[in-house]
Amino acid sequence: MSHDFVLNGKRFRPVSNSKSGRVASDALFTFSQLGEAFSATYSGAGFTDGHLIGQMTGTDQAVLIYHSRAEDGSLEAGEATAVFSEVKNGSILIDMDWRWLNGSKAFGTSQYQEIVNE
């Protein structure tokens, strides 16, 4: 299976998030990638120690799981599907449909954009 999007070493910030989402606009995601497998660390207001791991399932799609520790010490975990696209400035957008597997069991959508020229 081939993939068109290279995430290794790239950083992303949220552009939008459902009201039930926990990721604030200051969150920073830093990605690593090896073939179709990728991972990221993230942190921001409301949580610490966030991690995700994913697998490309097509040229522009992936599945992933994520977990984090909230500032109150609670642990949270979820799963998502992602679709990757490129915008006019050449940066990557990630659109995710996600759901928490514990806690509130909320679900929603989020969009993340690659940070360029920062």
Tab-separated table of N, CA, C and O in Angstrom:
chain	number	residue	atom	x	y	z
A	1	MET	N	0.848	-1.171	0.000
A	1	MET	CA	0.000	0.000	0.000
A	1	MET	C	0.896	1.237	0.000
A	1	MET	O	1.841	1.324	0.742
A	2	SER	N	0.574	2.194	-0.834
A	2	SER	CA	1.371	3.417	-0.843
A	2	SER	C	0.585	4.546	-0.196
A	2	SER	O	-0.636	4.479	-0.078
A	3	HIS	N	1.305	5.546	0.223
A	3	HIS	CA	0.673	6.722	0.807
A	3	HIS	C	1.315	7.967	0.206
A	3	HIS	O	2.482	7.952	-0.159
A	4	ASP	N	0.526	9.012	0.077
A	4	ASP	CA	0.997	10.229	-0.558
A	4	ASP	C	1.481	11.275	0.441
A	4	ASP	O	2.137	12.233	0.045
A	5	PHE	N	1.149	11.136	1.694
A	5	PHE	CA	1.438	12.185	2.670
A	5	PHE	C	2.560	11.759	3.608
A	5	PHE	O	2.501	10.704	4.215
A	6	VAL	N	3.582	12.589	3.694
A	6	VAL	CA	4.717	12.344	4.580
A	6	VAL	C	4.531	13.229	5.817
A	6	VAL	O	4.463	14.454	5.723
A	7	LEU	N	4.455	12.589	6.978
A	7	LEU	CA	4.219	13.300	8.235
A	7	LEU	C	5.480	13.457	9.070
A	7	LEU	O	5.503	14.255	10.010
A	8	ASN	N	6.514	12.701	8.761
A	8	ASN	CA	7.712	12.662	9.596
A	8	ASN	C	8.293	14.057	9.818
A	8	ASN	O	8.580	14.783	8.869
A	9	GLY	N	8.439	14.435	11.099
A	9	GLY	CA	9.029	15.711	11.467
A	9	GLY	C	8.096	16.899	11.339
A	9	GLY	O	8.489	18.024	11.644
A	10	LYS	N	6.851	16.681	10.928
A	10	LYS	CA	5.921	17.795	10.734
A	10	LYS	C	5.144	18.068	12.014
A	10	LYS	O	4.924	17.190	12.837
A	11	ARG	N	4.758	19.342	12.158
A	11	ARG	CA	4.004	19.781	13.333
A	11	ARG	C	2.654	20.330	12.884
A	11	ARG	O	2.553	20.968	11.839
A	12	PHE	N	1.640	20.095	13.715
A	12	PHE	CA	0.274	20.496	13.395
A	12	PHE	C	-0.367	21.197	14.592
A	12	PHE	O	-0.047	20.901	15.744
A	13	ARG	N	-1.298	22.096	14.290
A	13	ARG	CA	-2.135	22.744	15.309
A	13	ARG	C	-3.605	22.569	14.902
A	13	ARG	O	-3.921	22.507	13.717
A	14	PRO	N	-4.501	22.543	15.890
A	14	PRO	CA	-5.930	22.444	15.586
A	14	PRO	C	-6.426	23.692	14.859
A	14	PRO	O	-6.011	24.807	15.179
A	15	VAL	N	-7.314	23.485	13.906
A	15	VAL	CA	-8.003	24.568	13.217
A	15	VAL	C	-9.444	24.636	13.724
A	15	VAL	O	-9.993	25.707	13.916
A	16	SER	N	-10.044	23.460	13.942
A	16	SER	CA	-11.408	23.388	14.468
A	16	SER	C	-11.569	22.101	15.257
A	16	SER	O	-10.828	21.141	15.057
A	17	ASN	N	-12.559	22.110	16.155
A	17	ASN	CA	-12.814	20.947	17.000
A	17	ASN	C	-14.263	20.993	17.467
A	17	ASN	O	-14.789	22.082	17.765
A	18	SER	N	-14.910	19.853	17.528
A	18	SER	CA	-16.264	19.782	18.071
A	18	SER	C	-16.268	20.259	19.520
A	18	SER	O	-15.257	20.166	20.222
A	19	LYS	N	-17.413	20.743	19.967
A	19	LYS	CA	-17.530	21.225	21.355
A	19	LYS	C	-17.161	20.156	22.375
A	19	LYS	O	-16.652	20.465	23.439
A	20	SER	N	-17.404	18.892	22.042
A	20	SER	CA	-17.100	17.802	22.969
A	20	SER	C	-15.623	17.405	22.933
A	20	SER	O	-15.197	16.551	23.682
A	21	GLY	N	-14.830	18.039	22.064
A	21	GLY	CA	-13.406	17.737	21.970
A	21	GLY	C	-12.620	18.392	23.092
A	21	GLY	O	-13.033	19.387	23.659
A	22	ARG	N	-11.465	17.842	23.411
A	22	ARG	CA	-10.644	18.349	24.511
A	22	ARG	C	-9.410	19.095	24.033
A	22	ARG	O	-8.714	19.693	24.828
A	23	VAL	N	-9.113	19.063	22.740
A	23	VAL	CA	-7.904	19.691	22.236
A	23	VAL	C	-8.155	21.178	22.020
A	23	VAL	O	-9.039	21.572	21.267
A	24	ALA	N	-7.363	22.009	22.702
A	24	ALA	CA	-7.485	23.458	22.577
A	24	ALA	C	-6.642	23.961	21.409
A	24	ALA	O	-5.768	23.258	20.897
A	25	SER	N	-6.883	25.194	21.013
A	25	SER	CA	-6.199	25.759	19.842
A	25	SER	C	-4.696	25.898	20.036
A	25	SER	O	-3.962	26.033	19.063
A	26	ASP	N	-4.216	25.840	21.287
A	26	ASP	CA	-2.768	25.955	21.524
A	26	ASP	C	-2.038	24.610	21.442
A	26	ASP	O	-0.821	24.564	21.569
A	27	ALA	N	-2.769	23.528	21.226
A	27	ALA	CA	-2.144	22.196	21.186
A	27	ALA	C	-1.147	22.116	20.037
A	27	ALA	O	-1.349	22.689	18.968
A	28	LEU	N	-0.072	21.390	20.285
A	28	LEU	CA	0.955	21.182	19.269
A	28	LEU	C	1.183	19.683	19.125
A	28	LEU	O	1.456	18.994	20.111
A	29	PHE	N	1.056	19.172	17.896
A	29	PHE	CA	1.259	17.765	17.570
A	29	PHE	C	2.542	17.659	16.762
A	29	PHE	O	2.691	18.345	15.746
A	30	THR	N	3.465	16.787	17.177
A	30	THR	CA	4.724	16.561	16.467
A	30	THR	C	4.767	15.104	16.020
A	30	THR	O	4.699	14.203	16.855
A	31	PHE	N	4.885	14.885	14.705
A	31	PHE	CA	4.756	13.557	14.111
A	31	PHE	C	6.088	12.914	13.763
A	31	PHE	O	7.048	13.588	13.404
A	32	SER	N	6.091	11.585	13.833
A	32	SER	CA	7.147	10.721	13.312
A	32	SER	C	6.457	9.718	12.402
A	32	SER	O	5.292	9.370	12.617
A	33	GLN	N	7.176	9.230	11.386
A	33	GLN	CA	6.562	8.276	10.465
A	33	GLN	C	7.617	7.321	9.932
A	33	GLN	O	8.751	7.714	9.653
A	34	LEU	N	7.223	6.071	9.801
A	34	LEU	CA	8.056	5.047	9.181
A	34	LEU	C	7.141	4.220	8.284
A	34	LEU	O	6.316	3.445	8.777
A	35	GLY	N	7.226	4.430	6.984
A	35	GLY	CA	6.324	3.757	6.056
A	35	GLY	C	4.900	4.200	6.294
A	35	GLY	O	4.620	5.395	6.378
A	36	GLU	N	3.997	3.227	6.412
A	36	GLU	CA	2.591	3.548	6.661
A	36	GLU	C	2.288	3.814	8.134
A	36	GLU	O	1.213	4.285	8.475
A	37	ALA	N	3.223	3.505	9.031
A	37	ALA	CA	3.002	3.696	10.471
A	37	ALA	C	3.471	5.089	10.891
A	37	ALA	O	4.503	5.570	10.437
A	38	PHE	N	2.686	5.739	11.743
A	38	PHE	CA	3.080	7.049	12.249
A	38	PHE	C	2.687	7.176	13.717
A	38	PHE	O	1.871	6.413	14.235
A	39	SER	N	3.293	8.143	14.371
A	39	SER	CA	2.975	8.443	15.763
A	39	SER	C	3.148	9.939	15.975
A	39	SER	O	3.741	10.633	15.147
A	40	ALA	N	2.613	10.431	17.076
A	40	ALA	CA	2.772	11.843	17.414
A	40	ALA	C	2.700	12.002	18.923
A	40	ALA	O	2.070	11.201	19.621
A	41	THR	N	3.364	13.020	19.406
A	41	THR	CA	3.200	13.463	20.785
A	41	THR	C	2.467	14.794	20.727
A	41	THR	O	2.577	15.528	19.740
A	42	TYR	N	1.687	15.085	21.770
A	42	TYR	CA	0.984	16.359	21.794
A	42	TYR	C	0.748	16.814	23.225
A	42	TYR	O	0.743	16.022	24.165
A	43	SER	N	0.589	18.120	23.364
A	43	SER	CA	0.256	18.721	24.649
A	43	SER	C	-0.408	20.062	24.381
A	43	SER	O	-0.317	20.612	23.291
A	44	GLY	N	-1.092	20.569	25.385
A	44	GLY	CA	-1.778	21.848	25.271
A	44	GLY	C	-2.653	22.070	26.489
A	44	GLY	O	-2.652	21.254	27.423
A	45	ALA	N	-3.407	23.150	26.472
A	45	ALA	CA	-4.278	23.490	27.603
A	45	ALA	C	-5.253	22.345	27.875
A	45	ALA	O	-5.866	21.815	26.964
A	46	GLY	N	-5.348	21.946	29.124
A	46	GLY	CA	-6.302	20.920	29.523
A	46	GLY	C	-5.734	19.523	29.632
A	46	GLY	O	-6.343	18.659	30.242
A	47	PHE	N	-4.586	19.271	29.016
A	47	PHE	CA	-4.042	17.920	29.077
A	47	PHE	C	-2.528	17.954	28.920
A	47	PHE	O	-1.951	18.929	28.466
A	48	THR	N	-1.901	16.851	29.315
A	48	THR	CA	-0.460	16.677	29.155
A	48	THR	C	-0.214	15.265	28.641
A	48	THR	O	-1.115	14.431	28.642
A	49	ASP	N	0.994	14.988	28.237
A	49	ASP	CA	1.398	13.623	27.887
A	49	ASP	C	0.488	12.942	26.874
A	49	ASP	O	0.105	11.799	27.049
A	50	GLY	N	0.143	13.617	25.804
A	50	GLY	CA	-0.693	13.008	24.777
A	50	GLY	C	0.143	12.286	23.735
A	50	GLY	O	1.227	12.741	23.367
A	51	HIS	N	-0.362	11.137	23.287
A	51	HIS	CA	0.301	10.344	22.253
A	51	HIS	C	-0.749	9.780	21.310
A	51	HIS	O	-1.869	9.498	21.730
A	52	LEU	N	-0.369	9.591	20.076
A	52	LEU	CA	-1.225	8.864	19.151
A	52	LEU	C	-0.363	7.972	18.280
A	52	LEU	O	0.816	8.255	18.070
A	53	ILE	N	-0.954	6.881	17.829
A	53	ILE	CA	-0.304	6.007	16.851
A	53	ILE	C	-1.319	5.728	15.768
A	53	ILE	O	-2.524	5.633	16.037
A	54	GLY	N	-0.826	5.638	14.540
A	54	GLY	CA	-1.735	5.431	13.430
A	54	GLY	C	-1.125	4.603	12.334
A	54	GLY	O	0.077	4.313	12.329
A	55	GLN	N	-1.975	4.262	11.397
A	55	GLN	CA	-1.590	3.439	10.254
A	55	GLN	C	-2.314	3.998	9.039
A	55	GLN	O	-3.540	4.151	9.058
A	56	MET	N	-1.553	4.296	7.979
A	56	MET	CA	-2.173	4.713	6.726
A	56	MET	C	-2.950	3.525	6.167
A	56	MET	O	-2.469	2.392	6.182
A	57	THR	N	-4.168	3.786	5.691
A	57	THR	CA	-5.008	2.734	5.115
A	57	THR	C	-5.250	2.973	3.629
A	57	THR	O	-5.973	2.214	2.999
A	58	GLY	N	-4.672	4.004	3.093
A	58	GLY	CA	-4.794	4.356	1.684
A	58	GLY	C	-3.880	5.530	1.400
A	58	GLY	O	-3.102	5.950	2.262
A	59	THR	N	-3.980	6.087	0.215
A	59	THR	CA	-3.087	7.188	-0.146
A	59	THR	C	-3.355	8.450	0.655
A	59	THR	O	-2.464	9.276	0.823
A	60	ASP	N	-4.578	8.605	1.172
A	60	ASP	CA	-4.912	9.814	1.918
A	60	ASP	C	-5.751	9.535	3.167
A	60	ASP	O	-6.399	10.431	3.693
A	61	GLN	N	-5.739	8.299	3.666
A	61	GLN	CA	-6.563	7.931	4.818
A	61	GLN	C	-5.765	7.135	5.839
A	61	GLN	O	-4.797	6.465	5.485
A	62	ALA	N	-6.219	7.211	7.093
A	62	ALA	CA	-5.550	6.479	8.171
A	62	ALA	C	-6.537	6.180	9.289
A	62	ALA	O	-7.596	6.799	9.388
A	63	VAL	N	-6.166	5.219	10.119
A	63	VAL	CA	-6.853	4.957	11.382
A	63	VAL	C	-5.838	5.195	12.482
A	63	VAL	O	-4.630	5.016	12.283
A	64	LEU	N	-6.329	5.621	13.653
A	64	LEU	CA	-5.410	5.875	14.751
A	64	LEU	C	-6.098	5.719	16.089
A	64	LEU	O	-7.318	5.734	16.188
A	65	ILE	N	-5.265	5.537	17.106
A	65	ILE	CA	-5.723	5.553	18.489
A	65	ILE	C	-4.893	6.589	19.227
A	65	ILE	O	-3.771	6.899	18.841
A	66	TYR	N	-5.461	7.156	20.275
A	66	TYR	CA	-4.774	8.206	21.016
A	66	TYR	C	-5.096	8.085	22.502
A	66	TYR	O	-6.109	7.485	22.889
A	67	HIS	N	-4.208	8.628	23.305
A	67	HIS	CA	-4.436	8.672	24.746
A	67	HIS	C	-3.731	9.888	25.324
A	67	HIS	O	-2.783	10.402	24.744
A	68	SER	N	-4.252	10.354	26.454
A	68	SER	CA	-3.649	11.520	27.109
A	68	SER	C	-3.984	11.511	28.593
A	68	SER	O	-4.877	10.800	29.044
A	69	ARG	N	-3.234	12.343	29.312
A	69	ARG	CA	-3.495	12.562	30.731
A	69	ARG	C	-4.030	13.980	30.859
A	69	ARG	O	-3.380	14.936	30.441
A	70	ALA	N	-5.240	14.113	31.395
A	70	ALA	CA	-5.832	15.430	31.603
A	70	ALA	C	-5.124	16.132	32.768
A	70	ALA	O	-4.486	15.481	33.606
A	71	GLU	N	-5.234	17.458	32.793
A	71	GLU	CA	-4.593	18.222	33.874
A	71	GLU	C	-5.078	17.792	35.251
A	71	GLU	O	-4.358	17.917	36.228
A	72	ASP	N	-6.305	17.237	35.339
A	72	ASP	CA	-6.813	16.767	36.628
A	72	ASP	C	-6.283	15.378	36.984
A	72	ASP	O	-6.646	14.804	38.004
A	73	GLY	N	-5.425	14.808	36.117
A	73	GLY	CA	-4.822	13.503	36.380
A	73	GLY	C	-5.565	12.335	35.775
A	73	GLY	O	-5.062	11.207	35.796
A	74	SER	N	-6.752	12.554	35.237
A	74	SER	CA	-7.501	11.450	34.644
A	74	SER	C	-6.869	11.033	33.318
A	74	SER	O	-6.232	11.829	32.627
A	75	LEU	N	-7.026	9.754	32.993
A	75	LEU	CA	-6.504	9.200	31.747
A	75	LEU	C	-7.645	9.046	30.755
A	75	LEU	O	-8.744	8.622	31.126
A	76	GLU	N	-7.360	9.374	29.495
A	76	GLU	CA	-8.381	9.289	28.462
A	76	GLU	C	-7.809	8.574	27.248
A	76	GLU	O	-6.620	8.682	26.963
A	77	ALA	N	-8.671	7.860	26.518
A	77	ALA	CA	-8.243	7.155	25.308
A	77	ALA	C	-9.349	7.233	24.274
A	77	ALA	O	-10.536	7.278	24.606
A	78	GLY	N	-8.941	7.227	23.000
A	78	GLY	CA	-9.925	7.302	21.931
A	78	GLY	C	-9.396	6.717	20.640
A	78	GLY	O	-8.251	6.262	20.559
A	79	GLU	N	-10.262	6.742	19.627
A	79	GLU	CA	-9.898	6.256	18.306
A	79	GLU	C	-10.453	7.212	17.258
A	79	GLU	O	-11.408	7.954	17.520
A	80	ALA	N	-9.831	7.192	16.070
A	80	ALA	CA	-10.253	8.109	15.021
A	80	ALA	C	-9.933	7.550	13.646
A	80	ALA	O	-9.077	6.677	13.493
A	81	THR	N	-10.626	8.093	12.654
A	81	THR	CA	-10.255	7.920	11.263
A	81	THR	C	-9.817	9.288	10.766
A	81	THR	O	-10.312	10.319	11.228
A	82	ALA	N	-8.866	9.307	9.850
A	82	ALA	CA	-8.318	10.565	9.367
A	82	ALA	C	-8.279	10.574	7.848
A	82	ALA	O	-8.034	9.548	7.223
A	83	VAL	N	-8.509	11.753	7.289
A	83	VAL	CA	-8.357	11.986	5.857
A	83	VAL	C	-7.391	13.151	5.696
A	83	VAL	O	-7.539	14.196	6.341
A	84	PHE	N	-6.382	12.970	4.843
A	84	PHE	CA	-5.350	13.971	4.614
A	84	PHE	C	-5.594	14.669	3.282
A	84	PHE	O	-6.002	14.036	2.306
A	85	SER	N	-5.343	15.979	3.259
A	85	SER	CA	-5.437	16.732	2.013
A	85	SER	C	-4.383	17.829	2.045
A	85	SER	O	-3.798	18.120	3.091
A	86	GLU	N	-4.147	18.427	0.889
A	86	GLU	CA	-3.168	19.505	0.787
A	86	GLU	C	-3.901	20.792	0.441
A	86	GLU	O	-4.805	20.786	-0.390
A	87	VAL	N	-3.532	21.893	1.106
A	87	VAL	CA	-4.152	23.187	0.822
A	87	VAL	C	-3.230	24.002	-0.082
A	87	VAL	O	-2.097	23.607	-0.356
A	88	LYS	N	-3.717	25.150	-0.530
A	88	LYS	CA	-3.014	25.951	-1.543
A	88	LYS	C	-1.587	26.325	-1.167
A	88	LYS	O	-0.724	26.410	-2.023
A	89	ASN	N	-1.310	26.556	0.118
A	89	ASN	CA	0.058	26.935	0.520
A	89	ASN	C	0.988	25.726	0.622
A	89	ASN	O	2.137	25.864	0.998
A	90	GLY	N	0.478	24.538	0.266
A	90	GLY	CA	1.293	23.329	0.284
A	90	GLY	C	1.286	22.595	1.608
A	90	GLY	O	1.870	21.521	1.720
A	91	SER	N	0.616	23.143	2.623
A	91	SER	CA	0.571	22.463	3.914
A	91	SER	C	-0.487	21.356	3.890
A	91	SER	O	-1.366	21.315	3.031
A	92	ILE	N	-0.375	20.458	4.859
A	92	ILE	CA	-1.277	19.314	4.975
A	92	ILE	C	-2.394	19.632	5.966
A	92	ILE	O	-2.140	20.201	7.032
A	93	LEU	N	-3.610	19.259	5.613
A	93	LEU	CA	-4.759	19.293	6.519
A	93	LEU	C	-5.106	17.869	6.903
A	93	LEU	O	-5.047	16.964	6.062
A	94	ILE	N	-5.459	17.670	8.174
A	94	ILE	CA	-5.940	16.372	8.644
A	94	ILE	C	-7.352	16.573	9.172
A	94	ILE	O	-7.561	17.368	10.095
A	95	ASP	N	-8.317	15.886	8.579
A	95	ASP	CA	-9.699	15.901	9.064
A	95	ASP	C	-9.952	14.587	9.777
A	95	ASP	O	-9.761	13.522	9.189
A	96	MET	N	-10.382	14.674	11.047
A	96	MET	CA	-10.589	13.470	11.847
A	96	MET	C	-12.027	13.355	12.326
A	96	MET	O	-12.639	14.343	12.733
A	97	ASP	N	-12.532	12.133	12.268
A	97	ASP	CA	-13.754	11.741	12.968
A	97	ASP	C	-13.284	10.904	14.142
A	97	ASP	O	-12.603	9.891	13.943
A	98	TRP	N	-13.605	11.305	15.367
A	98	TRP	CA	-13.039	10.661	16.546
A	98	TRP	C	-14.117	10.333	17.563
A	98	TRP	O	-15.236	10.852	17.493
A	99	ARG	N	-13.730	9.482	18.510
A	99	ARG	CA	-14.595	9.204	19.664
A	99	ARG	C	-13.728	8.763	20.829
A	99	ARG	O	-12.724	8.068	20.666
A	100	TRP	N	-14.119	9.233	22.019
A	100	TRP	CA	-13.450	8.802	23.248
A	100	TRP	C	-13.964	7.418	23.604
A	100	TRP	O	-15.156	7.131	23.477
A	101	LEU	N	-13.061	6.558	24.072
A	101	LEU	CA	-13.433	5.199	24.452
A	101	LEU	C	-13.755	5.070	25.934
A	101	LEU	O	-14.260	4.045	26.372
A	102	ASN	N	-13.436	6.100	26.709
A	102	ASN	CA	-13.746	6.087	28.141
A	102	ASN	C	-14.209	7.489	28.537
A	102	ASN	O	-14.370	8.356	27.691
A	103	GLY	N	-14.415	7.695	29.822
A	103	GLY	CA	-14.861	9.002	30.289
A	103	GLY	C	-16.210	9.363	29.697
A	103	GLY	O	-17.156	8.592	29.778
A	104	SER	N	-16.284	10.511	29.050
A	104	SER	CA	-17.553	11.005	28.501
A	104	SER	C	-18.057	10.191	27.307
A	104	SER	O	-19.230	10.279	26.960
A	105	LYS	N	-17.170	9.436	26.670
A	105	LYS	CA	-17.487	8.674	25.456
A	105	LYS	C	-18.042	9.585	24.356
A	105	LYS	O	-18.787	9.156	23.477
A	106	ALA	N	-17.644	10.851	24.396
A	106	ALA	CA	-18.070	11.826	23.393
A	106	ALA	C	-17.458	11.481	22.037
A	106	ALA	O	-16.494	10.723	21.946
A	107	PHE	N	-18.026	12.057	20.990
A	107	PHE	CA	-17.502	11.873	19.646
A	107	PHE	C	-17.617	13.201	18.906
A	107	PHE	O	-18.335	14.107	19.333
A	108	GLY	N	-16.874	13.316	17.815
A	108	GLY	CA	-16.935	14.559	17.062
A	108	GLY	C	-15.965	14.563	15.906
A	108	GLY	O	-15.468	13.525	15.474
A	109	THR	N	-15.685	15.768	15.423
A	109	THR	CA	-14.756	15.964	14.320
A	109	THR	C	-13.743	17.033	14.700
A	109	THR	O	-14.031	17.915	15.514
A	110	SER	N	-12.567	16.945	14.124
A	110	SER	CA	-11.504	17.924	14.335
A	110	SER	C	-10.752	18.106	13.034
A	110	SER	O	-10.699	17.198	12.201
A	111	GLN	N	-10.146	19.270	12.897
A	111	GLN	CA	-9.281	19.516	11.748
A	111	GLN	C	-7.974	20.107	12.260
A	111	GLN	O	-7.966	20.978	13.130
A	112	TYR	N	-6.855	19.629	11.699
A	112	TYR	CA	-5.523	20.065	12.087
A	112	TYR	C	-4.771	20.498	10.837
A	112	TYR	O	-4.906	19.881	9.781
A	113	GLN	N	-3.976	21.576	10.952
A	113	GLN	CA	-3.215	22.052	9.822
A	113	GLN	C	-1.735	22.064	10.154
A	113	GLN	O	-1.338	22.445	11.261
A	114	GLU	N	-0.947	21.665	9.176
A	114	GLU	CA	0.503	21.677	9.326
A	114	GLU	C	0.989	23.102	9.536
A	114	GLU	O	0.520	24.037	8.890
A	115	ILE	N	1.963	23.249	10.436
A	115	ILE	CA	2.587	24.542	10.689
A	115	ILE	C	3.727	24.709	9.693
A	115	ILE	O	4.615	23.863	9.609
A	116	VAL	N	3.669	25.764	8.916
A	116	VAL	CA	4.736	26.071	7.971
A	116	VAL	C	5.240	27.477	8.254
A	116	VAL	O	4.512	28.343	8.703
A	117	ASN	N	6.538	27.681	8.032
A	117	ASN	CA	7.160	29.005	8.195
A	117	ASN	C	6.983	29.589	9.584
A	117	ASN	O	6.723	30.761	9.749
A	118	GLU	N	7.088	28.788	10.602
A	118	GLU	CA	7.010	29.299	11.982
A	118	GLU	C	8.324	29.094	12.672
A	118	GLU	O	9.003	28.142	12.547
